PDB file of C-alpha atoms in Angstrom:
ATOM      1  CA  MET A1100      -1.306 -13.481  -8.849  1.00 84.00           C
ATOM      2  CA  LEU A1101       1.234 -13.533  -6.074  1.00 94.00           C
ATOM      3  CA  ALA A1102       4.151 -11.136  -6.391  1.00 97.00           C
ATOM      4  CA  ASN A1103       6.549  -9.407  -4.036  1.00 98.00           C
ATOM      5  CA  LEU A1104       7.102  -5.691  -3.619  1.00 98.00           C
ATOM      6  CA  PHE A1105      10.777  -6.148  -2.840  1.00 96.00           C
ATOM      7  CA  ALA A1106      11.513  -8.467  -5.764  1.00 96.00           C
ATOM      8  CA  SER A1107      12.846  -7.442  -9.167  1.00 93.00           C
ATOM      9  CA  MET A1108      14.535  -4.341  -7.846  1.00 95.00           C
ATOM     10  CA  PRO A1109      15.859  -2.181 -10.677  1.00 94.00           C
ATOM     11  CA  ALA A1110      19.511  -2.749 -11.542  1.00 93.00           C
ATOM     12  CA  ASP A1111      19.910   0.766 -12.936  1.00 93.00           C
ATOM     13  CA  THR A1112      20.162   3.160 -10.007  1.00 93.00           C
ATOM     14  CA  SER A1113      20.828   6.202 -12.190  1.00 94.00           C
ATOM     15  CA  CYS A1114      17.114   6.935 -12.522  1.00 93.00           C
ATOM     16  CA  GLU A1115      13.870   6.309 -10.669  1.00 95.00           C
ATOM     17  CA  ALA A1116      11.934   3.152 -11.552  1.00 97.00           C
ATOM     18  CA  PHE A1117       8.139   3.213 -11.900  1.00 97.00           C
ATOM     19  CA  ASP A1118       6.302  -0.108 -12.077  1.00 97.00           C
ATOM     20  CA  ASP A1119       2.559  -0.690 -12.073  1.00 97.00           C
ATOM     21  CA  LEU A1120       1.571  -3.472  -9.690  1.00 97.00           C
ATOM     22  CA  LEU A1121      -2.096  -3.082 -10.602  1.00 97.00           C
ATOM     23  CA  ASP A1122      -3.811  -1.087 -13.325  1.00 97.00           C
ATOM     24  CA  MET A1123      -7.606  -1.200 -13.323  1.00 95.00           C
ATOM     25  CA  PRO A1124     -10.383   1.224 -14.158  1.00 95.00           C
ATOM     26  CA  GLY A1125     -10.480   3.613 -11.214  1.00 95.00           C
ATOM     27  CA  LEU A1126      -7.359   2.323  -9.529  1.00 97.00           C
ATOM     28  CA  ARG A1127      -3.661   2.116 -10.233  1.00 98.00           C
ATOM     29  CA  ILE A1128      -1.076   0.886  -7.746  1.00 98.00           C
ATOM     30  CA  GLU A1129       2.516   1.708  -8.517  1.00 98.00           C
ATOM     31  CA  ARG A1130       5.873   0.892  -6.992  1.00 98.00           C
ATOM     32  CA  ILE A1131       8.438   3.653  -7.237  1.00 98.00           C
ATOM     33  CA  VAL A1132      12.087   3.032  -6.418  1.00 98.00           C
ATOM     34  CA  SER A1133      14.326   6.077  -5.976  1.00 98.00           C
ATOM     35  CA  HIS A1134      18.079   6.143  -5.492  1.00 97.00           C
ATOM     36  CA  GLY A1135      18.689   9.647  -4.227  1.00 97.00           C
ATOM     37  CA  GLN A1136      16.788  11.237  -7.106  1.00 96.00           C
ATOM     38  CA  LYS A1137      14.755  14.374  -6.619  1.00 96.00           C
ATOM     39  CA  SER A1138      12.542  16.446  -8.883  1.00 96.00           C
ATOM     40  CA  PRO A1139      14.447  18.691 -11.280  1.00 95.00           C
ATOM     41  CA  PRO A1140      14.782  22.343 -10.223  1.00 95.00           C
ATOM     42  CA  GLY A1141      11.528  24.195 -10.812  1.00 94.00           C
ATOM     43  CA  PHE A1142       9.584  21.010 -11.634  1.00 96.00           C
ATOM     44  CA  TRP A1143       6.261  20.420  -9.864  1.00 97.00           C
ATOM     45  CA  TYR A1144       3.947  17.435 -10.142  1.00 96.00           C
ATOM     46  CA  GLU A1145       0.371  18.512 -10.856  1.00 96.00           C
ATOM     47  CA  GLN A1146      -1.685  15.376 -11.382  1.00 95.00           C
ATOM     48  CA  ASP A1147      -5.160  14.609 -12.647  1.00 96.00           C
ATOM     49  CA  GLU A1148      -5.437  11.685 -10.237  1.00 96.00           C
ATOM     50  CA  ASP A1149      -5.625  11.610  -6.464  1.00 97.00           C
ATOM     51  CA  GLU A1150      -2.612   9.862  -4.981  1.00 98.00           C
ATOM     52  CA  TRP A1151      -2.074   8.181  -1.637  1.00 98.00           C
ATOM     53  CA  VAL A1152       1.581   7.513  -1.108  1.00 98.00           C
ATOM     54  CA  ILE A1153       3.512   5.552   1.506  1.00 98.00           C
ATOM     55  CA  VAL A1154       7.271   5.154   1.945  1.00 98.00           C
ATOM     56  CA  LEU A1155       8.033   1.516   2.776  1.00 98.00           C
ATOM     57  CA  GLN A1156      11.807   1.699   2.756  1.00 98.00           C
ATOM     58  CA  GLY A1157      14.139   4.668   2.940  1.00 98.00           C
ATOM     59  CA  SER A1158      12.917   8.232   3.306  1.00 98.00           C
ATOM     60  CA  ALA A1159      11.895  11.216   1.234  1.00 98.00           C
ATOM     61  CA  THR A1160      11.259  14.926   1.524  1.00 98.00           C
ATOM     62  CA  LEU A1161       8.323  16.512  -0.265  1.00 98.00           C
ATOM     63  CA  GLN A1162       7.586  20.125  -0.926  1.00 97.00           C
ATOM     64  CA  VAL A1163       3.840  20.708  -1.100  1.00 97.00           C
ATOM     65  CA  GLU A1164       2.251  23.903  -2.350  1.00 96.00           C
ATOM     66  CA  GLY A1165       0.681  25.818   0.497  1.00 93.00           C
ATOM     67  CA  HIS A1166       2.921  24.229   3.127  1.00 93.00           C
ATOM     68  CA  ASP A1167       5.642  26.432   4.570  1.00 93.00           C
ATOM     69  CA  THR A1168       7.728  23.516   5.745  1.00 95.00           C
ATOM     70  CA  ALA A1169       8.850  20.392   3.941  1.00 97.00           C
ATOM     71  CA  VAL A1170       6.999  17.116   4.482  1.00 97.00           C
ATOM     72  CA  VAL A1171       9.517  14.509   5.601  1.00 98.00           C
ATOM     73  CA  LEU A1172       8.418  10.922   5.007  1.00 98.00           C
ATOM     74  CA  ALA A1173      10.169   8.266   7.066  1.00 98.00           C
ATOM     75  CA  THR A1174       9.578   4.531   6.624  1.00 97.00           C
ATOM     76  CA  GLY A1175       5.892   3.806   7.104  1.00 98.00           C
ATOM     77  CA  ASP A1176       4.766   7.416   6.673  1.00 98.00           C
ATOM     78  CA  HIS A1177       1.854   7.960   4.338  1.00 98.00           C
ATOM     79  CA  TYR A1178       0.447  11.119   2.812  1.00 98.00           C
ATOM     80  CA  TRP A1179      -2.557  12.131   0.739  1.00 97.00           C
ATOM     81  CA  LEU A1180      -2.043  14.189  -2.395  1.00 97.00           C
ATOM     82  CA  PRO A1181      -5.393  15.174  -3.901  1.00 97.00           C
ATOM     83  CA  SER A1182      -5.474  15.789  -7.652  1.00 97.00           C
ATOM     84  CA  GLY A1183      -4.154  19.190  -8.621  1.00 97.00           C
ATOM     85  CA  LEU A1184      -2.113  19.700  -5.466  1.00 97.00           C
ATOM     86  CA  ARG A1185       1.285  20.779  -6.706  1.00 98.00           C
ATOM     87  CA  HIS A1186       4.166  18.959  -5.077  1.00 98.00           C
ATOM     88  CA  ARG A1187       7.755  18.012  -5.760  1.00 98.00           C
ATOM     89  CA  VAL A1188      10.300  15.588  -4.335  1.00 97.00           C
ATOM     90  CA  ASP A1189      13.106  17.557  -2.722  1.00 97.00           C
ATOM     91  CA  ALA A1190      15.156  14.554  -1.610  1.00 98.00           C
ATOM     92  CA  THR A1191      15.260  10.778  -1.282  1.00 98.00           C
ATOM     93  CA  SER A1192      17.710   8.661   0.726  1.00 97.00           C
ATOM     94  CA  PRO A1193      21.115   8.978  -0.929  1.00 95.00           C
ATOM     95  CA  ASP A1194      22.597   5.753   0.482  1.00 92.00           C
ATOM     96  CA  SER A1195      19.882   3.147   0.026  1.00 95.00           C
ATOM     97  CA  PRO A1196      16.829   2.682  -2.192  1.00 97.00           C
ATOM     98  CA  THR A1197      13.626   4.435  -1.248  1.00 98.00           C
ATOM     99  CA  ILE A1198      10.620   2.260  -2.022  1.00 98.00           C
ATOM    100  CA  TRP A1199       7.291   4.014  -2.409  1.00 98.00           C
ATOM    101  CA  LEU A1200       3.846   2.576  -2.909  1.00 98.00           C
ATOM    102  CA  ALA A1201       1.567   4.994  -4.729  1.00 98.00           C
ATOM    103  CA  VAL A1202      -2.178   4.344  -4.950  1.00 98.00           C
ATOM    104  CA  HIS A1203      -3.849   6.437  -7.638  1.00 98.00           C
ATOM    105  CA  ARG A1204      -7.597   7.031  -7.649  1.00 96.00           C
ATOM    106  CA  ARG A1205      -8.928   8.044 -11.047  1.00 88.00           C
TER     107      ARG A1205
ATOM    108  CA  MET B 265      -2.104  14.624   6.647  1.00 84.00           C
ATOM    109  CA  LEU B 266       1.048  12.771   7.564  1.00 94.00           C
ATOM    110  CA  ALA B 267       0.612   9.537   9.514  1.00 97.00           C
ATOM    111  CA  ASN B 268       2.594   6.366  10.026  1.00 98.00           C
ATOM    112  CA  LEU B 269       1.510   2.825   9.256  1.00 98.00           C
ATOM    113  CA  PHE B 270       3.467   1.408  12.176  1.00 96.00           C
ATOM    114  CA  ALA B 271       2.183   3.916  14.754  1.00 96.00           C
ATOM    115  CA  SER B 272      -0.770   3.411  17.093  1.00 93.00           C
ATOM    116  CA  MET B 273      -0.462  -0.330  17.067  1.00 95.00           C
ATOM    117  CA  PRO B 274      -3.395  -1.970  18.831  1.00 94.00           C
ATOM    118  CA  ALA B 275      -2.810  -2.813  22.475  1.00 92.00           C
ATOM    119  CA  ASP B 276      -5.393  -5.590  22.433  1.00 93.00           C
ATOM    120  CA  THR B 277      -3.857  -8.580  20.687  1.00 93.00           C
ATOM    121  CA  SER B 278      -6.826 -10.855  21.360  1.00 94.00           C
ATOM    122  CA  CYS B 279      -8.533  -9.804  18.153  1.00 93.00           C
ATOM    123  CA  GLU B 280      -7.661  -8.376  14.734  1.00 95.00           C
ATOM    124  CA  ALA B 281      -7.630  -4.594  14.371  1.00 97.00           C
ATOM    125  CA  PHE B 282      -9.092  -2.911  11.275  1.00 97.00           C
ATOM    126  CA  ASP B 283      -8.354   0.789  10.727  1.00 97.00           C
ATOM    127  CA  ASP B 284      -9.218   2.898   7.709  1.00 97.00           C
ATOM    128  CA  LEU B 285      -6.289   5.023   6.602  1.00 97.00           C
ATOM    129  CA  LEU B 286      -8.321   6.533   3.778  1.00 97.00           C
ATOM    130  CA  ASP B 287     -12.019   6.352   2.957  1.00 97.00           C
ATOM    131  CA  MET B 288     -13.082   8.090  -0.257  1.00 95.00           C
ATOM    132  CA  PRO B 289     -15.687   7.432  -2.929  1.00 95.00           C
ATOM    133  CA  GLY B 290     -14.246   4.602  -4.988  1.00 95.00           C
ATOM    134  CA  LEU B 291     -11.305   3.871  -2.712  1.00 97.00           C
ATOM    135  CA  ARG B 292     -10.718   2.658   0.808  1.00 98.00           C
ATOM    136  CA  ILE B 293      -7.293   1.882   2.262  1.00 98.00           C
ATOM    137  CA  GLU B 294      -7.224  -0.146   5.419  1.00 98.00           C
ATOM    138  CA  ARG B 295      -4.580  -1.321   7.847  1.00 98.00           C
ATOM    139  CA  ILE B 296      -5.206  -4.726   9.354  1.00 98.00           C
ATOM    140  CA  VAL B 297      -3.159  -6.010  12.278  1.00 98.00           C
ATOM    141  CA  SER B 298      -3.430  -9.697  13.116  1.00 98.00           C
ATOM    142  CA  HIS B 299      -1.926 -11.512  16.079  1.00 97.00           C
ATOM    143  CA  GLY B 300      -2.183 -15.129  15.045  1.00 97.00           C
ATOM    144  CA  GLN B 301      -5.883 -14.870  14.260  1.00 96.00           C
ATOM    145  CA  LYS B 302      -7.429 -16.797  11.428  1.00 96.00           C
ATOM    146  CA  SER B 303     -10.907 -16.993   9.942  1.00 96.00           C
ATOM    147  CA  PRO B 304     -13.350 -19.058  11.996  1.00 95.00           C
ATOM    148  CA  PRO B 305     -13.927 -22.632  10.786  1.00 95.00           C
ATOM    149  CA  GLY B 306     -16.205 -22.623   7.747  1.00 94.00           C
ATOM    150  CA  PHE B 307     -16.106 -18.833   7.375  1.00 96.00           C
ATOM    151  CA  TRP B 308     -15.325 -17.387   3.922  1.00 97.00           C
ATOM    152  CA  TYR B 309     -14.970 -13.761   2.923  1.00 96.00           C
ATOM    153  CA  GLU B 310     -17.105 -12.931  -0.103  1.00 96.00           C
ATOM    154  CA  GLN B 311     -16.833  -9.212  -0.740  1.00 95.00           C
ATOM    155  CA  ASP B 312     -18.619  -6.700  -2.943  1.00 96.00           C
ATOM    156  CA  GLU B 313     -15.380  -4.761  -3.416  1.00 96.00           C
ATOM    157  CA  ASP B 314     -12.196  -5.681  -5.220  1.00 97.00           C
ATOM    158  CA  GLU B 315      -9.288  -5.914  -2.806  1.00 98.00           C
ATOM    159  CA  TRP B 316      -5.546  -5.643  -3.359  1.00 98.00           C
ATOM    160  CA  VAL B 317      -3.713  -6.815  -0.293  1.00 98.00           C
ATOM    161  CA  ILE B 318      -0.074  -6.708   0.758  1.00 98.00           C
ATOM    162  CA  VAL B 319       1.607  -8.108   3.866  1.00 98.00           C
ATOM    163  CA  LEU B 320       4.111  -5.558   5.182  1.00 98.00           C
ATOM    164  CA  GLN B 321       5.151  -7.347   8.346  1.00 98.00           C
ATOM    165  CA  GLY B 322       4.713 -10.948   9.429  1.00 98.00           C
ATOM    166  CA  SER B 323       3.111 -13.559   7.212  1.00 98.00           C
ATOM    167  CA  ALA B 324      -0.231 -15.092   6.401  1.00 98.00           C
ATOM    168  CA  THR B 325      -1.781 -18.063   4.680  1.00 98.00           C
ATOM    169  CA  LEU B 326      -4.865 -17.664   2.530  1.00 98.00           C
ATOM    170  CA  GLN B 327      -7.193 -20.241   1.167  1.00 97.00           C
ATOM    171  CA  VAL B 328      -8.711 -19.089  -2.105  1.00 97.00           C
ATOM    172  CA  GLU B 329     -11.637 -20.782  -3.812  1.00 96.00           C
ATOM    173  CA  GLY B 330     -10.502 -22.550  -6.949  1.00 93.00           C
ATOM    174  CA  HIS B 331      -6.916 -22.890  -5.757  1.00 93.00           C
ATOM    175  CA  ASP B 332      -5.832 -26.355  -4.701  1.00 93.00           C
ATOM    176  CA  THR B 333      -2.955 -25.092  -2.619  1.00 95.00           C
ATOM    177  CA  ALA B 334      -2.804 -22.398   0.031  1.00 97.00           C
ATOM    178  CA  VAL B 335      -1.482 -18.948  -0.873  1.00 97.00           C
ATOM    179  CA  VAL B 336       1.344 -18.120   1.513  1.00 98.00           C
ATOM    180  CA  LEU B 337       2.057 -14.405   1.848  1.00 98.00           C
ATOM    181  CA  ALA B 338       5.476 -13.470   3.208  1.00 98.00           C
ATOM    182  CA  THR B 339       6.535  -9.896   3.941  1.00 97.00           C
ATOM    183  CA  GLY B 340       6.148  -7.804   0.787  1.00 98.00           C
ATOM    184  CA  ASP B 341       3.903 -10.298  -0.991  1.00 98.00           C
ATOM    185  CA  HIS B 342       0.801  -8.835  -2.593  1.00 98.00           C
ATOM    186  CA  TYR B 343      -2.279 -10.513  -3.996  1.00 98.00           C
ATOM    187  CA  TRP B 344      -5.380  -9.479  -5.928  1.00 97.00           C
ATOM    188  CA  LEU B 345      -8.775 -10.607  -4.695  1.00 97.00           C
ATOM    189  CA  PRO B 346     -11.488  -9.575  -7.148  1.00 97.00           C
ATOM    190  CA  SER B 347     -14.955  -9.002  -5.725  1.00 97.00           C
ATOM    191  CA  GLY B 348     -16.855 -12.198  -5.149  1.00 97.00           C
ATOM    192  CA  LEU B 349     -13.786 -14.413  -4.950  1.00 97.00           C
ATOM    193  CA  ARG B 350     -14.290 -16.459  -1.815  1.00 98.00           C
ATOM    194  CA  HIS B 351     -11.248 -16.599   0.428  1.00 98.00           C
ATOM    195  CA  ARG B 352     -10.339 -17.148   4.046  1.00 97.00           C
ATOM    196  CA  VAL B 353      -7.342 -16.576   6.273  1.00 97.00           C
ATOM    197  CA  ASP B 354      -5.991 -19.930   7.391  1.00 97.00           C
ATOM    198  CA  ALA B 355      -3.121 -18.564   9.510  1.00 97.00           C
ATOM    199  CA  THR B 356      -1.179 -15.459  10.501  1.00 98.00           C
ATOM    200  CA  SER B 357       2.178 -15.276  12.297  1.00 97.00           C
ATOM    201  CA  PRO B 358       1.645 -16.539  15.844  1.00 95.00           C
ATOM    202  CA  ASP B 359       4.673 -14.817  17.382  1.00 92.00           C
ATOM    203  CA  SER B 360       4.614 -11.301  16.006  1.00 94.00           C
ATOM    204  CA  PRO B 361       2.000  -8.948  14.542  1.00 97.00           C
ATOM    205  CA  THR B 362       1.088  -9.343  10.898  1.00 98.00           C
ATOM    206  CA  ILE B 363       0.479  -5.947   9.292  1.00 98.00           C
ATOM    207  CA  TRP B 364      -1.604  -5.896   6.134  1.00 98.00           C
ATOM    208  CA  LEU B 365      -2.444  -3.054   3.844  1.00 98.00           C
ATOM    209  CA  ALA B 366      -5.718  -3.615   2.019  1.00 98.00           C
ATOM    210  CA  VAL B 367      -6.740  -1.387  -0.889  1.00 98.00           C
ATOM    211  CA  HIS B 368     -10.432  -1.701  -1.723  1.00 98.00           C
ATOM    212  CA  ARG B 369     -11.809  -0.580  -5.064  1.00 96.00           C
ATOM    213  CA  ARG B 370     -15.539   0.116  -4.999  1.00 88.00           C
TER     214      ARG B 370
END
């Protein structure tokens, strides 16, 4: 089926929007749209699945356990988050949507 | 590791460039850069792996077995090609690079 990543953008910008583009055994591909959101204070993602993430619009700042400095993702930047690697989103673009593509390997 | 999809663009535009961004058991993520190339006459892809493909710059036209009409992929369009589904690339943008992201499920 043909669909577009930039279509059906969420109208509600008060929270992040998570949409599965593909959900198969072994593989899930997700679009995430952020509007300045960041992880709550003290919250860390710690996932069972490996995740390859790319920012396709906007920008984001990640904090990754074991890294002294923040990981800043500009448009086109991609990053590998193996399962169990604790990370959090410290910032996303405040003025325009940040569109992420997240590929999860199960 | 942090890397950018739009960096290290191929200097040689006389052929398509295929670069693995990630290569893991079960999952391969590939960047493809086309400069007007298309599949040779009579050539069809018939792959052992499922492939989810998105065009992130430029445009492309696919011919897919069982579809009467061509599948035109504009920027942001994504398409699912299950293993074994014969398809070919009938055209890519002649004037600017077409950047694809291909996610292969093994």
